[in-house]
Amino acid sequence: MSGPAASAVTDAPVQDQRAAVRTELRLSGKTKGQRLEQALSLFSPILLLVLWEIIVDVHLLDRRFFPAPSSIVDTFKDLLVSKELLIDVKDTLVRVLVGLVMGTVPGLLLGAAMGLSAPVRAFFKPMVAALFPIPKTAILPLIMLIFGLGEMSKYVSVAIGVVFLVLINTMAGVINIEQIYLDVGKNFGANRWQFFRTIAIPGAMPSIFTGFHISVNVCLLIIVTVEFVGAKTGIGYLIWKSWQTFSIETLYVGLVTTAFLGFLAQLGLDALRRVILPWKPEPR
Amino acid sequence: MEARAALTFVPEKIEIRNLSKVFPGRPRPVVAVDNVSLSVPAGQFVCVVGPSGCGKTTLLRIVAGLEEQTSGQLEVVHQDQSKRVNSMIFQEQSIFPWMSVRDNISYGLRMRGVEKKTYEAVVQRYIAKVGLTHFADAYPYQLSGGMKQRVSIARAFANDPEILLMDEPFAALDEQNKILLQEELLRIWDETRKTVLFITHSIDEALVLSDRVIVMTAHPGRVKADIAVSFPRPREVYKLKSQPEFGQLAYHVWELLREEVMRAKELEAATSAS
Ligand SMILES: Nc1ncnc2c1ncn2[C@@H]1O[C@H](COP(=O)(O)OP(=O)(O)O)[C@@H](O)[C@H]1O
Ligand SMILES: [Mg+2]
């Protein structure tokens, strides 16, 4: 057991600095190629939009299903001016955020408890195992029955979609903390609370974050579905209503807005990751 | 101090009597430590050498209270209850990836409730001693393997325990850093005279650092020899190594150890054949 650690590891600070310089050089060397790639990936969607516009213009594409981008932009402007779109976006976001908090907090606490204590885990595991696989959209009618058509049923729907993902990932994260860190905590006399705060939670954080990341995406899916059937506002409602009234441009505005929200969520998650996991370099 | 030590009774800091550890192994149980007896007086620097897999780590983990012995007794005298009785420097990577170098090194002090004002200076001093001043706020992923090990060493020293348990702490370091840290360890030890149990596979390292070398047998681990190392202190690594007495003692220990290393090889061949 004493052998493998002896394999030569160079560790003079000088070498580390040299490595840092080398990385920088490599980065600046890359930029030329990177700039071309950036230009290409900016250009391709624009090309697609222009092509689309032209094809609709010459009646090659049925504008009842594929309205020209320019007409979608017009509708987008109208919806912005009438504030309708902003209200829908705001309501959807509030539902997602409240539901996220309602699902994340208990998921985190119960998941950590299940990770730390075998009896707690044994008690709750069968319930989690039985409930987790139910497709979350399948229980929406039940939730609406119980919580009515008000905002609470939206929060609960999102929360239920989130709670299991956070719980399972938190539990796995805590269980999988390497034994050596538990030994260090014990050797340095960390008490239960200190252990929880300095080892269990930070050690499980990468896994918790993964659970949260998936949760955010699932949230968007669930909220749009909920708003299809049981809401009078929200981005899902906007899409559903435009289908019913056959205002195809509005439907596209809804879709683009949803995609944009997903994009913003991704940016938010990246920023959050940098704040809570500064010690874990992003995988490339 | 010298005179008092000679007149009054020096209590044994670590007292190990007929200690054995058996792991419930898969094909058959593994005897990791077999009937080891050893007493270490307060303030002694003891090195343990022995072939790989002979139970050195297991013995150290039992002394640290991280593992329970199967039979035998272990007594460790804990004098100052406000401090930890021991701190371990682990053989493998053990610093927390989620803490900066600074937070790793202050860990023990923070866990026993030392105020930030008090520990900051101590931590800064040890960061400098292990040569990581420019990396104080770096995270472990930004460090090389050897630098991580230096953080682990500083973490244990900054905690100021009564006993230091060191499990091949310098094995992963390159030669230059190893010698610098050995000299630093000698210097700190001369200042503090802590009780140290130090595991190494390097005979030179054992003789340079310790007052006493315990040679262990190959699997299962027993005490094979107990050798006094009485080179005068303060010591300088290369100066000491150049002395003829050093070479003679090193050769003596090697002869003892060689038998065990050969036996360990035979054992390994036998187990892999069966
Ligand atoms: N947790 C464990 N479970 C089972 N066997 C173990 C365990 N830890 C160590 N051993 C076995 O005990 C023996 C001694 O191991 P160790 O104390 O690590 O040796 P050393 O540190 O001298 O290299 C080895 O044969 C090893 O495989
Ligand atoms: Mg070992």
XYZ file of C-alpha atoms and ligand atoms in Angstrom:
586
model
C 0.000 0.000 0.000
C 2.967 2.296 0.425
C 4.291 1.994 -3.113
C 2.081 3.831 -5.589
C 2.270 7.185 -3.809
C 5.982 7.272 -4.508
C 5.565 7.700 -8.251
C 7.307 10.900 -9.208
C 5.178 13.976 -8.870
C 6.889 17.209 -9.730
C 5.659 19.987 -7.573
C 7.981 22.939 -7.674
C 5.896 26.146 -7.722
C 8.059 27.329 -10.596
C 6.750 24.530 -12.745
C 3.172 25.376 -11.869
C 3.692 28.942 -12.977
C 5.222 27.730 -16.189
C 2.212 25.517 -16.751
C -0.067 28.512 -16.201
C 1.838 30.541 -18.765
C 1.644 27.680 -21.221
C -2.123 27.493 -20.807
C -2.425 31.184 -21.512
C -0.340 30.884 -24.640
C -2.452 28.035 -25.859
C -5.592 30.095 -25.265
C -4.357 33.101 -27.185
C -3.177 30.819 -29.976
C -6.646 29.406 -30.295
C -8.521 32.657 -30.741
C -8.108 32.824 -34.497
C -9.822 29.507 -35.045
C -12.317 30.290 -32.318
C -13.319 33.546 -33.982
C -14.089 31.727 -37.203
C -16.191 29.179 -35.316
C -18.039 31.978 -33.532
C -18.772 33.713 -36.811
C -20.017 30.460 -38.326
C -22.361 29.685 -35.456
C -23.759 33.235 -35.573
C -24.190 33.096 -39.321
C -25.987 29.764 -39.628
C -29.237 30.711 -37.784
C -29.432 33.977 -39.700
C -29.060 32.088 -42.964
C -31.835 29.725 -41.899
C -34.188 32.618 -41.070
C -33.515 34.339 -44.375
C -34.105 31.111 -46.301
C -37.320 30.542 -44.367
C -38.555 34.057 -45.181
C -37.820 33.588 -48.880
C -39.399 30.139 -49.107
C -42.600 31.406 -47.463
C -42.576 34.429 -49.748
C -42.549 32.296 -52.866
C -45.281 30.056 -51.401
C -43.119 26.974 -51.203
C -43.999 26.710 -47.517
C -47.554 26.907 -46.171
C -47.754 30.113 -44.133
C -50.665 28.749 -42.101
C -48.167 26.467 -40.352
C -44.897 28.238 -40.991
C -45.498 31.996 -40.933
C -42.684 34.155 -42.203
C -40.192 35.259 -39.534
C -41.035 38.886 -40.253
C -44.706 38.373 -39.344
C -43.698 36.559 -36.141
C -41.548 39.564 -35.220
C -44.519 41.885 -35.866
C -46.729 39.822 -33.562
C -43.962 39.783 -31.004
C -43.877 43.595 -31.042
C -47.657 43.820 -30.660
C -47.631 41.451 -27.709
C -44.838 43.442 -26.089
C -46.642 46.755 -26.552
C -49.883 45.384 -25.100
C -47.826 44.049 -22.148
C -49.590 40.695 -22.587
C -46.345 38.818 -23.195
C -44.620 40.433 -20.227
C -47.463 39.466 -17.905
C -47.389 35.888 -19.179
C -43.622 35.643 -18.769
C -43.763 37.155 -15.302
C -46.506 34.760 -14.128
C -44.668 31.743 -15.512
C -41.413 32.799 -13.892
C -43.039 33.369 -10.508
C -44.639 29.924 -10.652
C -41.333 28.307 -11.577
C -39.377 30.126 -8.888
C -41.868 29.516 -6.074
C -42.228 25.873 -7.121
C -38.445 25.471 -7.332
C -37.991 26.756 -3.793
C -40.894 24.647 -2.498
C -39.350 21.538 -4.026
C -35.658 22.210 -3.481
C -35.713 23.001 0.239
C -37.458 19.811 1.433
C -35.598 17.742 -1.176
C -32.294 19.041 0.114
C -33.120 18.499 3.791
C -34.652 15.050 3.417
C -31.999 13.977 0.910
C -29.211 15.027 3.277
C -30.913 13.275 6.199
C -31.297 10.111 4.129
C -27.674 10.313 3.045
C -26.384 10.754 6.581
C -28.551 8.303 8.469
C -29.146 4.707 7.434
C -32.366 4.365 9.499
C -33.865 7.503 7.948
C -32.866 6.161 4.543
C -34.449 2.782 5.232
C -37.673 4.459 6.337
C -38.157 6.771 3.355
C -36.566 4.770 0.575
C -39.608 2.613 -0.320
C -41.815 5.699 -0.621
C -39.334 7.537 -2.796
C -38.810 4.446 -4.928
C -42.556 4.062 -5.437
C -43.378 7.710 -6.112
C -40.382 8.836 -8.144
C -41.115 6.854 -11.335
C -44.663 8.243 -11.713
C -44.590 10.623 -14.678
C -45.113 14.027 -13.131
C -47.587 15.092 -15.805
C -49.796 12.116 -14.921
C -50.528 13.509 -11.468
C -51.422 17.004 -12.655
C -55.181 16.271 -12.683
C -54.979 15.004 -9.119
C -53.081 18.096 -8.032
C -55.650 20.375 -9.648
C -58.391 18.413 -7.933
C -56.770 18.865 -4.543
C -55.382 22.390 -4.857
C -57.923 23.898 -7.246
C -57.172 26.026 -10.264
C -55.391 28.816 -8.382
C -51.693 29.481 -8.173
C -51.091 26.906 -5.457
C -51.692 24.003 -7.821
C -49.004 25.410 -10.162
C -46.487 25.734 -7.358
C -47.215 22.227 -6.143
C -46.922 20.715 -9.627
C -43.488 22.243 -10.120
C -42.420 21.394 -6.565
C -43.328 17.731 -7.004
C -41.326 17.565 -10.204
C -38.333 19.059 -8.416
C -38.401 17.470 -4.995
C -37.466 13.925 -6.001
C -34.664 14.972 -8.324
C -33.057 17.136 -5.659
C -33.660 14.520 -2.964
C -32.141 11.623 -4.867
C -29.116 13.575 -6.023
C -28.482 15.022 -2.573
C -28.716 11.595 -0.968
C -26.374 10.050 -3.529
C -23.970 12.960 -3.146
C -23.778 12.550 0.619
C -23.456 8.764 0.488
C -20.697 8.914 -2.092
C -18.418 11.293 -0.205
C -15.067 9.553 -0.035
C -14.253 7.798 3.235
C -10.978 9.707 3.610
C -12.860 12.997 4.161
C -14.987 11.405 6.879
C -11.764 10.203 8.523
C -10.269 13.680 8.351
C -13.395 15.169 9.928
C -13.262 12.643 12.724
C -9.525 13.064 13.285
C -9.902 16.832 13.570
C -12.815 16.481 15.955
C -15.653 17.884 13.844
C -18.948 17.549 15.715
C -22.179 16.550 13.988
C -23.127 20.028 12.873
C -19.587 20.889 11.777
C -19.439 17.638 9.858
C -22.698 18.494 8.114
C -21.587 22.020 7.283
C -17.939 21.448 6.308
C -18.037 17.972 4.755
C -21.478 16.542 3.989
C -22.986 19.530 2.193
C -19.948 20.805 0.273
C -18.903 17.243 -0.562
C -22.349 16.494 -1.948
C -22.643 19.844 -3.715
C -21.608 18.711 -7.218
C -24.299 16.051 -7.122
C -26.842 18.447 -5.592
C -26.118 20.911 -8.341
C -26.642 18.261 -11.003
C -30.022 17.471 -9.452
C -30.918 21.140 -9.397
C -29.830 21.600 -13.001
C -32.098 18.807 -14.208
C -34.850 20.188 -11.981
C -34.791 23.568 -13.663
C -35.271 21.984 -17.074
C -38.037 19.728 -15.771
C -39.702 22.766 -14.181
C -40.045 24.535 -17.513
C -41.550 21.418 -19.048
C -44.049 20.971 -16.236
C -45.122 24.596 -15.987
C -45.891 24.874 -19.689
C -47.946 21.679 -19.487
C -49.830 22.891 -16.412
C -50.570 26.201 -18.068
C -51.999 24.431 -21.126
C -54.894 23.080 -19.130
C -55.331 24.927 -15.870
C -54.313 28.556 -16.202
C -55.529 31.900 -17.467
C -52.057 33.404 -17.807
C -48.528 32.227 -18.487
C -46.484 31.292 -21.485
C -48.074 27.834 -21.725
C -51.505 29.463 -21.711
C -50.385 31.805 -24.486
C -49.353 28.860 -26.650
C -52.504 26.893 -25.920
C -54.814 29.858 -26.538
C -53.156 30.663 -29.849
C -53.654 27.082 -30.925
C -57.340 27.271 -30.056
C -57.809 30.605 -31.823
C -55.503 29.535 -34.623
C -53.276 32.612 -34.284
C -50.225 30.868 -35.544
C -47.839 33.821 -35.161
C -48.627 34.091 -31.446
C -47.943 30.399 -31.078
C -44.497 30.899 -32.536
C -43.880 33.853 -30.249
C -44.719 31.549 -27.336
C -42.300 28.924 -28.564
C -39.473 31.371 -29.105
C -40.086 32.911 -25.696
C -39.992 29.482 -24.063
C -36.712 28.700 -25.804
C -35.375 32.041 -24.650
C -36.397 31.306 -21.055
C -34.566 27.992 -21.299
C -31.515 29.821 -22.575
C -31.683 32.324 -19.703
C -32.029 29.457 -17.238
C -28.857 27.965 -18.649
C -26.997 31.234 -18.167
C -28.332 31.492 -14.631
C -27.229 27.939 -13.834
C -23.749 28.584 -15.196
C -23.459 31.670 -12.997
C -24.779 29.764 -9.993
C -22.276 26.997 -10.612
C -19.406 29.457 -10.510
C -20.663 30.766 -7.165
C -21.318 27.482 -5.368
C -18.706 25.236 -7.000
C -15.697 27.495 -7.509
C -13.493 24.622 -6.415
C -14.572 22.294 -9.194
C -13.332 23.233 -12.632
C -15.977 22.916 -15.295
C -15.700 19.751 -17.346
C -14.830 20.464 -20.942
C 14.184 20.164 31.361
C 16.785 17.464 30.879
C 17.463 17.212 34.591
C 13.793 17.058 35.477
C 13.141 14.369 32.928
C 15.898 12.301 34.451
C 14.614 12.711 37.982
C 10.864 12.406 37.570
C 8.888 9.672 35.951
C 8.157 10.354 32.275
C 4.749 8.889 31.511
C 4.491 6.857 28.344
C 2.532 8.919 25.870
C 1.455 5.966 23.746
C 1.240 2.501 25.215
C 0.448 -0.376 22.865
C 0.174 -3.863 24.348
C -0.334 -7.075 22.369
C -2.336 -5.236 19.767
C -3.827 -7.194 16.870
C -6.117 -6.286 14.033
C -7.918 -8.774 11.829
C -9.966 -7.613 8.855
C -12.840 -9.857 7.823
C -11.442 -10.487 4.326
C -13.291 -11.997 1.373
C -11.594 -15.369 0.843
C -10.235 -15.486 4.404
C -9.677 -12.970 7.222
C -6.601 -10.752 6.893
C -4.318 -10.338 9.902
C -3.032 -6.809 9.369
C -1.366 -6.258 12.751
C -0.196 -9.197 14.828
C 0.518 -8.840 18.535
C 2.375 -5.551 18.444
C 3.685 -4.045 21.667
C 5.274 -0.623 21.709
C 5.541 2.190 24.168
C 6.420 5.682 23.110
C 7.459 8.189 25.800
C 6.245 11.756 25.555
C 8.411 13.827 23.250
C 9.971 10.938 21.375
C 10.232 10.827 17.601
C 9.612 7.247 16.480
C 9.830 5.999 12.908
C 8.239 2.783 11.742
C 9.636 1.049 8.676
C 8.394 -2.135 7.081
C 7.492 -3.622 3.717
C 4.350 -2.537 1.901
C 1.203 -4.139 3.240
C 2.688 -5.065 6.614
C 0.090 -3.127 8.577
C 1.788 0.211 9.257
C -1.177 2.287 8.174
C -3.541 0.073 10.116
C -1.470 0.470 13.265
C -1.423 4.233 12.867
C -5.176 4.390 12.247
C -5.786 2.431 15.445
C -3.610 4.855 17.420
C -5.524 7.732 15.790
C -8.821 6.212 16.910
C -10.046 5.769 13.336
C -10.017 1.992 13.578
C -10.781 -0.382 16.445
C -8.280 -3.086 17.368
C -9.451 -6.726 17.374
C -7.562 -7.475 20.566
C -4.953 -5.953 22.848
C -4.741 -2.613 24.598
C -4.032 0.906 23.522
C -3.533 3.808 25.885
C -2.897 7.335 24.795
C -2.351 10.058 27.370
C -4.331 13.191 26.588
C -3.075 16.075 28.701
C -4.550 19.328 27.418
C -8.247 18.799 26.775
C -8.539 22.055 24.839
C -6.415 20.560 22.056
C -6.646 17.412 19.993
C -4.556 14.553 21.301
C -3.437 13.603 17.788
C -3.484 14.782 14.216
C -2.968 12.473 11.318
C -1.196 13.173 8.056
C -2.717 10.633 5.729
C -0.849 8.681 3.119
C -3.352 9.412 0.381
C -4.770 12.689 -0.902
C -6.800 13.976 2.039
C -7.223 17.724 1.796
C -10.755 18.936 1.130
C -11.170 19.870 -2.552
C -13.904 22.356 -1.622
C -11.713 24.467 0.667
C -8.930 26.864 -0.240
C -5.417 26.100 0.959
C -5.957 28.556 3.813
C -9.261 27.011 4.908
C -7.788 23.528 4.740
C -4.903 24.501 6.977
C -7.118 26.261 9.507
C -9.563 23.342 9.593
C -8.525 21.798 12.900
C -8.360 25.166 14.627
C -11.785 26.129 13.365
C -13.281 22.813 14.439
C -12.138 23.314 18.004
C -13.501 26.819 18.131
C -10.327 28.896 18.027
C -11.175 32.478 17.123
C -10.304 33.749 13.700
C -8.121 36.514 15.130
C -6.033 33.922 16.952
C -5.658 31.315 14.246
C -5.024 33.584 11.273
C -1.437 34.291 12.235
C -0.738 30.633 12.979
C -2.145 29.585 9.628
C -0.180 32.237 7.788
C 3.010 31.022 9.439
C 2.473 27.408 8.358
C 1.475 28.430 4.846
C 4.856 30.128 4.605
C 6.700 27.199 6.179
C 5.446 24.792 3.510
C 6.144 27.333 0.754
C 2.576 27.958 -0.371
C 2.279 31.697 0.277
C 1.345 32.397 -3.338
C -1.237 29.650 -3.299
C -2.964 30.543 -0.021
C -6.290 31.191 -1.706
C -5.998 28.549 -4.417
C -8.194 25.478 -4.486
C -6.628 22.000 -4.428
C -7.396 21.350 -8.107
C -4.916 24.114 -8.881
C -2.123 22.371 -6.958
C 0.247 19.549 -7.854
C 0.209 16.320 -5.862
C 3.201 17.349 -3.803
C 1.714 20.735 -2.991
C -1.460 19.040 -1.767
C 0.608 16.893 0.536
C 2.293 19.995 1.901
C -1.138 21.428 2.708
C -1.962 18.236 4.562
C 1.249 18.526 6.575
C 0.574 22.174 7.420
C -3.007 21.318 8.435
C -1.782 18.814 11.003
C 0.984 21.037 12.377
C -1.206 24.137 12.623
C -3.661 22.134 14.720
C -0.922 21.816 17.361
C -1.850 18.344 18.642
C 0.017 16.488 21.386
C 0.900 13.644 19.024
C 1.617 13.779 15.312
C 0.811 10.649 13.336
C 2.473 10.808 9.934
C 1.829 8.145 7.324
C 4.560 8.371 4.676
C 3.985 12.122 4.439
C 6.905 12.827 2.099
C 6.593 9.813 -0.175
C 4.882 11.776 -2.937
C 7.351 14.663 -2.900
C 10.283 15.189 -5.203
C 13.726 14.886 -3.680
C 14.436 18.609 -3.166
C 11.133 19.394 -1.531
C 11.438 16.263 0.556
C 14.750 17.380 2.026
C 13.517 20.920 2.628
C 10.474 19.618 4.463
C 12.530 17.093 6.430
C 14.722 19.919 7.641
C 11.685 22.036 8.408
C 10.201 19.133 10.338
C 13.432 18.721 12.301
C 13.401 22.421 13.113
C 9.753 22.479 14.210
C 10.260 19.334 16.199
C 13.255 20.816 18.011
C 11.044 23.762 18.983
C 8.038 21.748 20.088
C 9.316 18.279 21.011
C 6.007 16.664 20.226
C 5.513 12.939 20.315
C 5.714 11.717 16.720
C 4.873 8.383 15.165
C 6.198 8.559 11.634
C 5.806 5.871 8.991
C 8.180 5.712 6.073
C 9.618 3.219 3.638
C 12.860 5.167 3.458
C 15.589 4.038 5.847
C 17.507 7.278 5.345
C 14.474 9.313 6.233
C 13.863 7.243 9.357
C 17.440 7.675 10.568
C 17.612 11.373 9.762
C 14.452 12.217 11.661
C 13.965 9.862 14.539
C 15.172 8.953 18.012
C 14.167 5.381 17.419
C 13.323 3.115 14.498
C 10.866 0.234 14.690
C 11.334 -2.356 11.963
C 8.219 -4.385 11.240
C 7.986 -7.864 9.773
C 6.226 -8.574 6.505
C 2.595 -9.579 6.651
C 1.317 -10.067 9.306
C 2.991 -7.080 10.924
C 4.958 -7.665 14.096
C 7.774 -5.702 15.690
C 11.021 -7.185 14.372
C 13.551 -4.763 15.810
C 13.661 -1.646 17.945
C 16.725 0.458 17.204
C 17.890 3.554 19.068
C 19.041 6.444 16.873
C 21.153 8.748 18.974
C 22.699 11.173 16.500
C 22.996 14.558 18.174
C 20.475 17.274 17.468
C 19.991 19.734 15.878
C 20.579 17.682 12.723
C 21.200 18.665 9.161
C 20.037 16.160 6.598
C 23.067 15.960 4.287
C 25.641 16.548 6.978
C 24.234 13.670 8.960
C 24.021 11.396 5.946
C 27.707 11.941 5.187
C 28.833 10.537 8.542
C 30.220 6.981 8.595
C 28.072 6.088 11.636
C 25.012 6.968 9.654
C 25.999 4.611 6.850
C 26.709 1.786 9.261
C 23.356 2.144 10.985
C 21.536 2.448 7.681
C 23.181 -0.774 6.501
C 22.181 -2.524 9.713
C 18.547 -1.493 9.287
C 18.622 -2.456 5.620
C 19.806 -5.954 6.475
C 16.886 -6.353 8.833
C 14.460 -4.914 6.371
C 15.730 -6.806 3.350
C 14.699 -10.150 4.820
C 11.202 -8.833 5.297
C 10.937 -7.289 1.864
C 12.032 -10.616 0.328
C 9.508 -12.438 2.456
C 6.783 -9.994 1.443
C 7.601 -10.708 -2.206
C 7.397 -14.459 -1.664
C 4.073 -14.037 0.140
C 2.733 -11.994 -2.707
C 3.856 -14.563 -5.272
C 2.270 -17.332 -3.197
C -1.080 -15.538 -2.890
C -1.247 -14.610 -6.553
C -0.401 -18.218 -7.500
C -3.104 -19.765 -5.301
N -10.177 -1.822 5.514
C -9.504 -2.971 5.216
N -10.182 -4.102 4.946
C -9.534 -5.251 4.655
N -8.197 -5.382 4.612
C -7.456 -4.284 4.874
C -8.064 -3.028 5.182
N -7.087 -2.121 5.395
C -5.916 -2.784 5.220
N -6.142 -4.094 4.917
C -5.096 -5.119 4.701
O -4.257 -5.129 5.823
C -2.903 -5.259 5.432
C -2.094 -4.101 5.952
O -2.451 -2.918 5.267
P -1.820 -1.494 5.600
O -1.966 -1.237 7.063
O -2.419 -0.493 4.703
O -0.298 -1.731 5.226
P 0.899 -0.695 5.006
O 0.427 0.654 5.412
O 2.000 -1.211 5.857
O 1.278 -0.753 3.578
C -2.896 -5.389 3.929
O -2.830 -6.754 3.601
C -4.219 -4.798 3.514
O -4.676 -5.413 2.344
Mg 0.315 2.412 4.317
